[in-house]
Amino acid sequence: MRTSFFRALEPLFAKDSRLIVMTADLGFRLFDPFQEADAKRFYNMGVAEANMIGVAAGLSLCGKKVYCYSICPFLVMRPFEQIRIDVAYHNLDVKLVAVGGGLAYGLEGITHHGLEDIALMRTLPNMAVAVPADPVEAACFATLSYEYPGPMYIRLCHTNEPIIHERSPEIELGKASLLREGRDIALIATGRMVYATIKASEILAGIGIDASVVNMHTLKPLDTEIIEQCCSIHGAIFTVEEHGLVGGLGSAVAEVIAERGYTGTFKRFGVDRAKRHVGCADYLRQKHGLDPKSLAERVELALREKR
């Protein structure tokens, strides 16, 4: 995702002298084309994310469009005060591009797991929150974020993510994508979990459960209209995310359906923060029941318990 995002940003960087890219000491070969295009608009800010955000805010106040890049938890937690006060409250044109969202850096341990970032960014005023589902969608968000005038948090996974889209989809901020239309239940997923949810829906179809699959690629603004549609059509709604259960996609959807008075089955599938496993991302997804087979089993169990 990170490569496709920045490859899509390259031509915009080449033609717009206002665009500035900053990294917190990572992704060097990734940024070679930016340095070759104009080294004066690319900065390695070192392992100092708080300082990077402060500098980005100042440059934005001078009319620049600034992209800040770092590993997910380090980009949003250490400099949270700078993001909140300098960027969000001032509604500045600063984009925060996080790599390693969710369990992508599983082997590095819990310091590198990005499991609270969506919750934090959703609370901030003016901050848009986007979570692309695959590299093709990540490239779309490079263009979309460039055209968006305010602050935006873009959560990428890492590398070698499965492809969902055969060609560039029509992406609109705050407008979710209905990837599969079913009659029984709705599965609403975000980010890397969209692919796993599609596969889970195929398993469920094999046992007679026809599921709609919604790709909620924008967490803020949230597409409340499609959630309302799911409430109207389906007797059960499940959310799937590679994030803690507090404050992420499941919480956002719960807020909508609770206010609507939805009486069907609702369950959130995410990462259980009480389980502190370490291992590769696929191993961790399985441990947290987020692989396709486990997701299908958990949905089937929830529906069986409801009967």
Tab-separated table of C-alpha atoms in Angstrom:
chain	number	residue	atom	x	y	z
A	1	MET	CA	0.000	0.000	0.000
A	2	ARG	CA	2.750	2.463	0.928
A	3	THR	CA	4.497	2.045	-2.432
A	4	SER	CA	1.322	2.497	-4.492
A	5	PHE	CA	0.316	5.522	-2.385
A	6	PHE	CA	3.597	7.373	-2.885
A	7	ARG	CA	3.946	6.309	-6.544
A	8	ALA	CA	0.582	7.996	-7.125
A	9	LEU	CA	1.777	11.072	-5.206
A	10	GLU	CA	4.986	11.452	-7.264
A	11	PRO	CA	3.467	13.232	-10.308
A	12	LEU	CA	1.584	15.603	-8.015
A	13	PHE	CA	4.828	16.385	-6.176
A	14	ALA	CA	6.590	17.033	-9.494
A	15	LYS	CA	4.056	19.558	-10.717
A	16	ASP	CA	3.090	21.349	-7.475
A	17	SER	CA	5.879	23.291	-5.744
A	18	ARG	CA	3.662	23.744	-2.681
A	19	LEU	CA	3.792	19.997	-1.900
A	20	ILE	CA	6.287	18.923	0.760
A	21	VAL	CA	7.017	15.371	1.985
A	22	MET	CA	8.498	14.534	5.392
A	23	THR	CA	9.569	11.218	6.878
A	24	ALA	CA	10.484	10.283	10.424
A	25	ASP	CA	13.657	8.461	9.351
A	26	LEU	CA	12.217	5.597	7.301
A	27	GLY	CA	11.298	4.638	3.741
A	28	PHE	CA	14.475	5.907	2.069
A	29	ARG	CA	14.369	4.091	-1.291
A	30	LEU	CA	10.652	4.777	-1.353
A	31	PHE	CA	11.394	8.492	-1.427
A	32	ASP	CA	14.299	8.509	-3.901
A	33	PRO	CA	12.059	9.833	-6.727
A	34	PHE	CA	10.937	12.732	-4.516
A	35	GLN	CA	14.535	13.702	-3.682
A	36	GLU	CA	15.484	13.472	-7.342
A	37	ALA	CA	12.535	15.652	-8.325
A	38	ASP	CA	13.249	18.365	-5.739
A	39	ALA	CA	15.424	17.621	-2.703
A	40	LYS	CA	14.491	20.983	-1.166
A	41	ARG	CA	10.913	19.770	-0.689
A	42	PHE	CA	11.752	16.424	0.931
A	43	TYR	CA	12.869	16.280	4.581
A	44	ASN	CA	14.053	13.466	6.807
A	45	MET	CA	12.984	14.827	10.180
A	46	GLY	CA	14.648	12.011	12.152
A	47	VAL	CA	13.028	9.893	14.841
A	48	ALA	CA	11.176	12.951	16.111
A	49	GLU	CA	7.519	12.786	15.054
A	50	ALA	CA	6.344	15.543	17.399
A	51	ASN	CA	8.872	17.926	15.895
A	52	MET	CA	7.861	16.809	12.389
A	53	ILE	CA	4.206	17.645	13.029
A	54	GLY	CA	5.095	21.064	14.472
A	55	VAL	CA	7.224	21.923	11.441
A	56	ALA	CA	4.490	20.654	9.105
A	57	ALA	CA	1.954	22.909	10.803
A	58	GLY	CA	4.218	25.926	10.367
A	59	LEU	CA	4.804	25.176	6.694
A	60	SER	CA	1.085	24.716	6.132
A	61	LEU	CA	0.450	28.145	7.644
A	62	CYS	CA	2.867	29.432	4.977
A	63	GLY	CA	0.713	27.950	2.207
A	64	LYS	CA	2.354	24.532	1.777
A	65	LYS	CA	0.647	21.136	1.427
A	66	VAL	CA	2.546	18.798	3.734
A	67	TYR	CA	2.628	14.981	3.919
A	68	CYS	CA	4.091	13.432	7.091
A	69	TYR	CA	5.051	9.741	7.058
A	70	SER	CA	5.906	7.351	9.880
A	71	ILE	CA	4.945	4.056	11.520
A	72	CYS	CA	1.359	4.071	12.726
A	73	PRO	CA	1.640	4.283	16.543
A	74	PHE	CA	4.610	6.666	16.420
A	75	LEU	CA	2.890	9.026	14.003
A	76	VAL	CA	-0.265	9.544	16.062
A	77	MET	CA	0.544	8.853	19.722
A	78	ARG	CA	3.827	10.577	20.517
A	79	PRO	CA	2.825	13.793	18.714
A	80	PHE	CA	-0.878	13.635	19.597
A	81	GLU	CA	-0.831	17.027	21.302
A	82	GLN	CA	0.826	18.652	18.263
A	83	ILE	CA	-1.677	16.985	15.914
A	84	ARG	CA	-4.601	18.067	18.079
A	85	ILE	CA	-3.606	21.662	18.745
A	86	ASP	CA	-1.368	22.666	15.832
A	87	VAL	CA	-3.031	20.756	12.972
A	88	ALA	CA	-6.611	19.701	13.777
A	89	TYR	CA	-7.902	22.748	15.645
A	90	HIS	CA	-6.357	25.037	13.022
A	91	ASN	CA	-7.795	22.900	10.188
A	92	LEU	CA	-4.439	22.866	8.392
A	93	ASP	CA	-3.589	21.174	5.087
A	94	VAL	CA	-1.410	18.471	6.650
A	95	LYS	CA	-1.754	14.799	5.717
A	96	LEU	CA	-0.653	12.118	8.161
A	97	VAL	CA	0.311	8.948	6.290
A	98	ALA	CA	0.744	5.982	8.639
A	99	VAL	CA	2.371	2.718	7.591
A	100	GLY	CA	1.837	-0.507	9.536
A	101	GLY	CA	-1.745	0.005	10.631
A	102	GLY	CA	-3.188	-2.841	12.720
A	103	LEU	CA	-1.005	-5.913	13.112
A	104	ALA	CA	1.240	-5.354	10.075
A	105	TYR	CA	4.342	-4.950	12.288
A	106	GLY	CA	3.359	-7.969	14.348
A	107	LEU	CA	6.881	-9.327	14.851
A	108	GLU	CA	8.096	-6.037	16.345
A	109	GLY	CA	5.849	-6.411	19.389
A	110	ILE	CA	3.048	-4.300	20.854
A	111	THR	CA	5.068	-1.067	20.622
A	112	HIS	CA	4.653	-1.302	16.836
A	113	HIS	CA	1.050	-2.557	16.702
A	114	GLY	CA	-1.328	0.157	15.452
A	115	LEU	CA	-4.491	-0.625	17.352
A	116	GLU	CA	-5.649	2.667	18.876
A	117	ASP	CA	-4.932	5.120	16.056
A	118	ILE	CA	-8.403	5.251	14.506
A	119	ALA	CA	-9.959	5.890	17.916
A	120	LEU	CA	-7.588	8.798	18.553
A	121	MET	CA	-7.943	10.399	15.130
A	122	ARG	CA	-11.764	10.107	15.092
A	123	THR	CA	-12.001	12.335	18.148
A	124	LEU	CA	-10.182	15.286	16.594
A	125	PRO	CA	-12.033	18.220	15.056
A	126	ASN	CA	-11.673	18.690	11.264
A	127	MET	CA	-9.641	15.474	10.898
A	128	ALA	CA	-10.747	13.128	8.088
A	129	VAL	CA	-9.848	9.464	8.609
A	130	ALA	CA	-9.281	7.095	5.673
A	131	VAL	CA	-8.324	3.410	5.678
A	132	PRO	CA	-7.754	2.009	2.156
A	133	ALA	CA	-8.509	-1.665	1.620
A	134	ASP	CA	-5.812	-2.527	-0.932
A	135	PRO	CA	-2.919	-0.943	-2.899
A	136	VAL	CA	-5.239	0.187	-5.714
A	137	GLU	CA	-7.432	2.027	-3.259
A	138	ALA	CA	-4.358	3.472	-1.514
A	139	ALA	CA	-3.303	5.072	-4.824
A	140	CYS	CA	-6.780	6.604	-5.148
A	141	PHE	CA	-6.423	8.146	-1.707
A	142	ALA	CA	-3.132	9.772	-2.712
A	143	THR	CA	-5.009	11.827	-5.307
A	144	LEU	CA	-8.040	12.350	-3.116
A	145	SER	CA	-5.954	13.557	-0.177
A	146	TYR	CA	-4.081	15.994	-2.430
A	147	GLU	CA	-7.362	17.570	-3.500
A	148	TYR	CA	-8.759	17.642	0.064
A	149	PRO	CA	-7.955	20.991	1.701
A	150	GLY	CA	-7.959	20.017	5.398
A	151	PRO	CA	-6.128	17.590	7.696
A	152	MET	CA	-6.429	13.898	6.900
A	153	TYR	CA	-5.178	10.722	8.545
A	154	ILE	CA	-4.494	7.930	6.037
A	155	ARG	CA	-3.878	4.506	7.544
A	156	LEU	CA	-1.951	2.125	5.301
A	157	CYS	CA	-1.070	-1.482	5.993
A	158	HIS	CA	2.457	-2.267	4.734
A	159	THR	CA	3.410	-4.362	1.685
A	160	ASN	CA	2.119	-7.336	-0.342
A	161	GLU	CA	-1.524	-6.814	0.552
A	162	PRO	CA	-4.019	-8.786	-1.570
A	163	ILE	CA	-5.678	-6.922	-4.432
A	164	ILE	CA	-9.437	-6.342	-4.265
A	165	HIS	CA	-9.909	-3.941	-7.176
A	166	GLU	CA	-8.950	-4.938	-10.712
A	167	ARG	CA	-9.014	-1.280	-11.740
A	168	SER	CA	-9.126	2.078	-9.947
A	169	PRO	CA	-12.499	2.386	-8.193
A	170	GLU	CA	-14.559	5.548	-7.854
A	171	ILE	CA	-13.675	6.629	-4.334
A	172	GLU	CA	-15.540	9.393	-2.567
A	173	LEU	CA	-14.621	10.572	0.914
A	174	GLY	CA	-17.372	9.566	3.325
A	175	LYS	CA	-19.113	7.272	0.840
A	176	ALA	CA	-18.613	3.555	1.530
A	177	SER	CA	-18.474	0.904	-1.210
A	178	LEU	CA	-20.944	-1.972	-1.375
A	179	LEU	CA	-18.771	-4.852	-2.641
A	180	ARG	CA	-21.297	-7.672	-2.308
A	181	GLU	CA	-25.059	-7.504	-2.005
A	182	GLY	CA	-26.705	-10.208	0.128
A	183	ARG	CA	-30.071	-10.713	1.782
A	184	ASP	CA	-29.296	-12.186	5.218
A	185	ILE	CA	-26.598	-10.243	7.048
A	186	ALA	CA	-24.273	-7.260	6.583
A	187	LEU	CA	-20.505	-7.460	7.098
A	188	ILE	CA	-18.953	-3.991	7.391
A	189	ALA	CA	-15.153	-4.000	7.211
A	190	THR	CA	-12.302	-1.537	6.885
A	191	GLY	CA	-8.708	-1.637	5.636
A	192	ARG	CA	-6.848	-4.946	5.311
A	193	MET	CA	-9.862	-6.724	6.816
A	194	VAL	CA	-12.012	-6.063	3.737
A	195	TYR	CA	-10.266	-8.850	1.833
A	196	ALA	CA	-10.653	-11.299	4.741
A	197	THR	CA	-14.323	-10.355	5.017
A	198	ILE	CA	-14.941	-11.002	1.314
A	199	LYS	CA	-13.401	-14.443	1.734
A	200	ALA	CA	-15.479	-15.049	4.875
A	201	SER	CA	-18.643	-14.124	2.954
A	202	GLU	CA	-17.758	-16.791	0.370
A	203	ILE	CA	-17.436	-19.395	3.132
A	204	LEU	CA	-20.767	-18.273	4.604
A	205	ALA	CA	-22.432	-18.487	1.187
A	206	GLY	CA	-21.396	-22.147	1.115
A	207	ILE	CA	-23.474	-22.823	4.222
A	208	GLY	CA	-26.487	-20.832	3.053
A	209	ILE	CA	-25.804	-17.416	4.655
A	210	ASP	CA	-26.029	-14.652	2.061
A	211	ALA	CA	-23.978	-11.656	3.242
A	212	SER	CA	-23.626	-8.087	2.036
A	213	VAL	CA	-20.047	-6.799	2.276
A	214	VAL	CA	-19.445	-3.091	2.835
A	215	ASN	CA	-15.990	-1.527	2.466
A	216	MET	CA	-15.961	1.381	4.932
A	217	HIS	CA	-12.815	3.032	3.592
A	218	THR	CA	-13.612	6.336	5.302
A	219	LEU	CA	-14.156	6.308	9.048
A	220	LYS	CA	-14.634	10.059	9.267
A	221	PRO	CA	-16.812	11.393	7.773
A	222	LEU	CA	-18.734	8.156	8.258
A	223	ASP	CA	-21.233	6.949	5.669
A	224	THR	CA	-24.261	6.783	7.967
A	225	GLU	CA	-26.590	6.336	5.007
A	226	ILE	CA	-25.254	2.883	4.119
A	227	ILE	CA	-25.388	1.843	7.782
A	228	GLU	CA	-29.056	2.913	7.849
A	229	GLN	CA	-29.624	0.797	4.739
A	230	CYS	CA	-28.011	-2.199	6.435
A	231	CYS	CA	-30.301	-1.702	9.433
A	232	SER	CA	-33.348	-1.609	7.163
A	233	ILE	CA	-32.473	-4.702	5.160
A	234	HIS	CA	-30.536	-7.048	7.424
A	235	GLY	CA	-31.376	-8.793	10.679
A	236	ALA	CA	-27.726	-8.943	11.717
A	237	ILE	CA	-24.770	-6.576	11.294
A	238	PHE	CA	-21.130	-7.422	12.000
A	239	THR	CA	-18.131	-5.085	11.890
A	240	VAL	CA	-14.594	-6.306	11.126
A	241	GLU	CA	-11.446	-4.296	11.783
A	242	GLU	CA	-7.745	-4.716	12.595
A	243	HIS	CA	-8.010	-2.322	15.522
A	244	GLY	CA	-8.951	-2.469	19.189
A	245	LEU	CA	-12.657	-2.812	19.869
A	246	VAL	CA	-12.845	0.604	21.526
A	247	GLY	CA	-13.234	3.652	19.332
A	248	GLY	CA	-12.755	2.149	15.876
A	249	LEU	CA	-15.120	1.043	13.120
A	250	GLY	CA	-17.296	-1.066	15.420
A	251	SER	CA	-17.778	1.809	17.852
A	252	ALA	CA	-18.588	4.220	15.013
A	253	VAL	CA	-21.216	1.888	13.562
A	254	ALA	CA	-22.605	1.139	17.036
A	255	GLU	CA	-23.187	4.852	17.626
A	256	VAL	CA	-25.309	5.054	14.472
A	257	ILE	CA	-27.398	1.940	14.982
A	258	ALA	CA	-27.956	2.635	18.702
A	259	GLU	CA	-29.403	6.068	17.937
A	260	ARG	CA	-31.574	4.478	15.235
A	261	GLY	CA	-32.922	1.891	17.703
A	262	TYR	CA	-31.770	-1.130	15.681
A	263	THR	CA	-33.057	-4.348	17.280
A	264	GLY	CA	-31.223	-6.923	15.181
A	265	THR	CA	-28.032	-8.773	16.065
A	266	PHE	CA	-24.916	-6.602	16.196
A	267	LYS	CA	-21.384	-7.756	16.955
A	268	ARG	CA	-17.910	-6.242	16.597
A	269	PHE	CA	-14.893	-8.288	15.519
A	270	GLY	CA	-11.518	-6.713	16.201
A	271	VAL	CA	-8.331	-7.174	18.194
A	272	ASP	CA	-8.700	-8.230	21.825
A	273	ARG	CA	-6.229	-5.960	23.659
A	274	ALA	CA	-6.139	-8.318	26.630
A	275	LYS	CA	-4.303	-10.888	24.471
A	276	ARG	CA	-0.720	-9.724	23.973
A	277	HIS	CA	0.525	-12.059	21.249
A	278	VAL	CA	3.648	-11.417	19.174
A	279	GLY	CA	4.267	-12.942	15.742
A	280	CYS	CA	3.783	-12.329	12.049
A	281	ALA	CA	0.635	-10.502	10.992
A	282	ASP	CA	-1.169	-13.558	9.607
A	283	TYR	CA	-0.432	-15.505	12.800
A	284	LEU	CA	-1.825	-12.673	14.915
A	285	ARG	CA	-4.935	-12.330	12.740
A	286	GLN	CA	-5.626	-16.016	13.302
A	287	LYS	CA	-5.032	-15.665	17.061
A	288	HIS	CA	-7.583	-12.848	17.181
A	289	GLY	CA	-10.125	-14.668	15.005
A	290	LEU	CA	-9.724	-12.297	12.068
A	291	ASP	CA	-8.791	-14.778	9.353
A	292	PRO	CA	-11.606	-15.679	6.881
A	293	LYS	CA	-12.349	-19.115	8.376
A	294	SER	CA	-12.512	-17.801	11.953
A	295	LEU	CA	-14.667	-14.842	10.906
A	296	ALA	CA	-17.161	-17.143	9.182
A	297	GLU	CA	-17.284	-19.406	12.252
A	298	ARG	CA	-17.831	-16.456	14.590
A	299	VAL	CA	-20.660	-15.094	12.442
A	300	GLU	CA	-22.328	-18.499	12.251
A	301	LEU	CA	-22.015	-18.925	16.037
A	302	ALA	CA	-23.516	-15.486	16.715
A	303	LEU	CA	-26.472	-16.229	14.446
A	304	ARG	CA	-26.984	-19.654	16.040
A	305	GLU	CA	-26.988	-18.150	19.548
A	306	LYS	CA	-29.606	-15.611	18.472
A	307	ARG	CA	-32.076	-18.280	17.388
